Each structure stands twice: as C-alpha cells, then as structure tokens.
Amino acid sequence: MEENRNKTLILSDEVVYSCHSSGDCCRHDWIIGIDDESIQRVLKLDWKDINPDFTVKSCYKPLLNPLPTGEKFTFSRTDCGACVFLDGQNYCQMHNHFGFDVKPQVCKEFPYYFMETPEGIVVGLSFACGSVRAFKGSPLADKEVEIRKVLSGSYRIRKFPENLELYPGIAMSWEEYKYLEDSLLVIVKDKNQSFSRALLSGHILAGMVALSLKQVEIQAQATGEAPRETLLGGMQKLQLDHFHSIQKIAENIKAPTRISHQYLAPYYTWLMFSRDEWSRLGLVWNLYRNYYKFNKGKGILEGIAKEDSDIDLEKVLKVRYSDETPEVDGFLRKYWAHVIFRKSLLPSMGIFRGYQTLISLYGLMKWLAKVQAYRQNRNEVSLDDIKESVKILEQKYILHSQFSKLFTLHPILTQMLDRMYIRQSFAPSILLDNQSN
Ligand code: SF4
C-alpha cells in the first residue's frame, strides 16, 4: 500500500471537495464495512473519560455477508441511523478526540475513489457526498498531500481491467479505451446538443461505430491484409469532424411510439433485494412481478427506503422531467462526465454493457427524481430531486461494492438486462422519453 504513495495521480479538475462536517456520510442505511485492524486500533484508545461504554459489542455489528473487500463488521447505529461514534454536533468522536489518523480507512477514504491505470492512479469523488454534489470545496490539485496520505493506507484501489472488452469476445487496448473515453467526454460536454441527445450520440459511438471499426480491423487481420480502417484511425477522423456526423445521426432518431420502462425492473428489484436480503426464490418472484408492473407502467411498489410509503407507479411516471434548464443541464454534464472520467462503470463491465448500464442508470436517476417529486406532491422534477437521486445511484449502484453482483451472482437479472441492451429501441426509449424532452 505504501508503494502507491509516489505513483502519478490523475486528478479531475472539474470536481471539488472539502468536508463540511454534515455528518451525512455517517448516517443512513448504507453499509460501512470496517477492517479488523481498524477495530482493534480504535478499541485500544483510551475511551474511559469520553464514553466508557465503547466496546466491540456496543460499537460494531457483524455483517450478514462479508463485503467483497473483505470487511466482516460494520458500525452499530443509534436509533436515528447514525454511526455510534457520531456526536450531537455531527463530529466523529474518534477524529475529535484522537485525530484523523486513528479513523478506520473506510472513513478516511470517503469520498475518494481510486483506480490504478497504466498511466497512474485516477482519483475520483463520490457524489454521495453533499459537498461534492454542491461543488463546494477545494480543487483536487490543492489536496494532493491529503490524497497521497489516504491512498497510502488504501486496500481498495480498483485496477483497470487487463482484458478489457469492447464487446463480449472483442478485446480493446488501453490506448483505444483512452481515445474512446476522451471522445465520450467531448460529446457529453458539448452543449450544442441537449444532454439526453448527447448520451444518445455517446451510445452511437461506443455501442455501434467503435464496434464496426474494430470489426473491420479484426477481419483484415484474419485475412492478413492491411485494414481499410482501424478503431483509432476512425475515431481520430470523427474527432477532426468534432463528432458532428455522429451528433447528426442522434438528432434524427425519433422516440419510439411506445416508451417502455421494463429496464427499470431489474434495477428496482436489485435495490429491494440488497435492502431486504431476499432468498433466491424471492428474488425471481419479485423480479417477474416488478417486470410486469414496469412493463404496464402501472401498479403499487414499495418505497425506496424502509420507512417510505408505497409508490403509485402510474402517478410517478406522469411527473415531468426536463434536462434543459441551465442548472440541471450543467449538473448532469458535470456528474456524468465524472462517472466516465472516474472509470467506475464503463471498463469494469466491458464497454458495450458498461455504456448501456450508464444509460439505464440515467433512466433510473430520472425515475428516482420523479419519485422524490411525487412524494412532495409536485408534478415536475427539480434540481434537488435530481441531486437526491444521484446520491442514491452512487450509494446503491455505481459505487456500491455489491453492485457487480447484479452481473455475476444473479444470472437471471443479467440475462434480462443483456436481452434489453441489444434491442434497437433500448437507448432511444430511455433517452427520448417525451416526459424528458
Ligand atoms: S467512525 Fe467517525 S467518520 Fe466513520 S462513520 Fe463513524 S462517525 Fe463517521
């Protein structure tokens, strides 16, 4: 871990962060796993005069299943859902009395997200943090000393996949990936298109054009001829044209006459499954039930959080969503560009599946924002609704350590999603939903 201290850091200059002590990251129902070493270190502190009741039993709870990163325990919570170490003024008692260094690595690390790539360690931020979502704080370049210190203790640095696939069975090099990522970032930030259309242009590039270029290259290699075109060469030409030809195709795509919301069923089911820990049979039963309701656009669903009342799906789908106000547009572009820069989605799932998942999660974000507005009897989504839904996405999906299970442990969910992802109407149905344009 120490060896990471001197590695090149790749820092985004479009996000900022400083802790504003809201205590928000130490509350709510997300799982904070603690490593054994941190548990022992914290128990050895002299709590006598601070809180003599702090013991293993009172402070830590075993997790039902260990996390993929190996942690077997989480913090105990107070009745209002806060970590037992959080005091009434929203200060961490470990930090307050003994300093930053004694805190468990997971607490030191939030909201940073690290990924090791062939060019250095990419440092991303989690938008589950309110200061990050509000763009309140210092540029990451000013926090390099702090970042290096956190990084040196990290045991959860993700690795850029060695065998990256553009499409199942079709490999892609780091250089090709970098070019594709840079191209997607140009497209997503280009304000000549609405944000939804920009995502559609990205879909055409990542899901269709890049694949066709690569296939031309592979076929030529198989016959021993020089390829008429290569993935890199084709993308360079598109970049010279500022991706106008791709944007033009996206502009001419029409919304399907029937908008389907089926794709939401696996994601909503995953949320309930990870919250309530159903059996495998329970998962399948609920998946089909939810699939039926989302397909019809009607039915009653359980609330997102345990304490929430039920959701009337038909009413939620009638809430208006627009990505065209300057504030919403600005927030969406910065957030989704950061998701791409951070590499927390596309490479870890393979580019085709990763980009389709990104589109689905954008659709889920819209739906969750509508749920927020519906709960407050409003018929239009606000920027705050969108920010709240981004927080859920970050906590429960994109940066959730268990989210990859959706594509590994539960083949039914995976198969259902993969079948939807290859339909031609899939991306337009989500991105050109007339409630959003
Ligand atoms: S230990 Fe401190 S920083 Fe970590 S969750 Fe608890 S209160 Fe927050």
XYZ file of N, CA, C and O and ligand atoms in Angstrom, residues 23-27 30 32 34 42 60 75-77 82-87 90-96 102-104 106-108 110, ligand 1:
140
model
N -22.013 15.297 8.553
C -22.267 14.005 9.206
C -23.109 13.078 8.343
O -23.444 11.963 8.733
N -23.443 13.525 7.139
C -24.352 12.774 6.273
C -23.786 11.405 5.875
O -24.524 10.437 5.734
N -22.447 11.362 5.691
C -21.843 10.089 5.268
C -21.783 9.094 6.428
O -21.412 7.934 6.231
N -22.093 9.533 7.640
C -22.040 8.646 8.814
C -23.442 8.233 9.242
O -23.642 7.722 10.348
N -24.425 8.524 8.397
C -25.815 8.166 8.697
C -26.394 7.316 7.571
O -25.715 7.016 6.621
N -26.651 2.915 4.421
C -25.638 2.281 3.583
C -24.616 1.579 4.461
O -24.357 1.967 5.602
N -21.258 0.544 5.937
C -19.862 0.992 6.070
C -19.105 -0.193 6.677
O -19.288 -0.524 7.848
N -15.913 -2.247 8.148
C -14.682 -1.863 8.850
C -13.730 -3.045 8.889
O -14.124 -4.172 9.231
N -9.006 1.111 17.244
C -9.946 2.034 17.894
C -10.266 1.581 19.319
O -10.404 2.391 20.234
N -19.689 -2.305 17.201
C -19.601 -2.990 15.903
C -20.632 -4.110 15.790
O -20.965 -4.754 16.784
N -20.350 -0.516 11.651
C -20.586 0.206 12.903
C -22.001 -0.050 13.416
O -22.923 -0.199 12.623
N -22.187 -0.059 14.734
C -23.547 -0.063 15.278
C -24.145 1.309 15.013
O -23.422 2.293 14.851
N -25.470 1.365 14.982
C -26.171 2.618 14.694
C -27.012 3.036 15.888
O -27.513 2.191 16.626
N -27.588 6.906 12.908
C -26.214 7.431 12.809
C -25.215 6.426 13.370
O -25.551 5.601 14.226
N -23.979 6.507 12.905
C -22.890 5.685 13.459
C -22.744 6.041 14.941
O -22.852 7.222 15.310
N -22.478 5.043 15.789
C -22.406 5.319 17.242
C -21.306 6.323 17.601
O -21.360 6.945 18.660
N -20.326 6.481 16.719
C -19.234 7.413 17.041
C -19.572 8.868 16.688
O -18.807 9.770 17.016
N -20.701 9.084 16.013
C -21.055 10.450 15.615
C -21.696 11.160 16.807
O -22.638 10.638 17.410
N -21.186 12.358 17.168
C -21.778 13.032 18.336
C -22.898 13.994 17.908
O -23.196 14.129 16.712
N -22.478 16.484 15.050
C -22.046 15.913 13.760
C -20.541 15.726 13.652
O -19.987 15.761 12.549
N -19.851 15.580 14.783
C -18.411 15.325 14.734
C -18.159 13.860 15.052
O -18.828 13.269 15.912
N -17.174 13.289 14.374
C -16.766 11.924 14.678
C -15.947 11.974 15.973
O -14.972 12.741 16.066
N -16.345 11.167 16.961
C -15.649 11.239 18.258
C -14.223 10.710 18.168
O -13.353 11.139 18.912
N -13.974 9.781 17.252
C -12.584 9.308 17.074
C -11.722 10.452 16.589
O -10.671 10.735 17.131
N -12.220 11.118 15.544
C -11.477 12.209 14.912
C -11.292 13.363 15.900
O -10.194 13.891 16.081
N -12.374 13.699 16.586
C -12.384 14.827 17.509
C -11.408 14.665 18.674
O -10.696 15.583 19.036
N -6.449 7.964 13.439
C -6.944 6.733 14.101
C -8.212 6.204 13.420
O -8.627 5.079 13.672
N -8.817 7.010 12.572
C -10.099 6.561 11.987
C -9.894 5.357 11.070
O -8.819 5.190 10.475
N -10.927 4.512 10.934
C -10.822 3.380 10.004
C -10.575 3.888 8.584
O -11.025 4.977 8.230
N -11.867 3.167 5.811
C -13.073 3.460 5.028
C -13.544 4.893 5.282
O -13.982 5.588 4.360
N -13.407 5.369 6.515
C -13.853 6.730 6.852
C -12.859 7.767 6.348
O -13.242 8.854 5.938
N -11.556 7.425 6.376
C -10.561 8.371 5.862
C -10.733 8.517 4.356
O -10.512 9.559 3.785
N -13.463 8.034 2.272
C -14.645 8.637 1.664
C -14.430 10.149 1.551
O -13.950 10.757 2.500
S -16.305 6.333 12.631
Fe -16.486 8.533 12.518
S -16.166 9.043 10.336
Fe -16.530 6.835 10.461
S -18.773 6.613 10.099
Fe -18.459 6.734 12.351
S -18.685 8.915 12.842
Fe -18.357 8.764 10.624
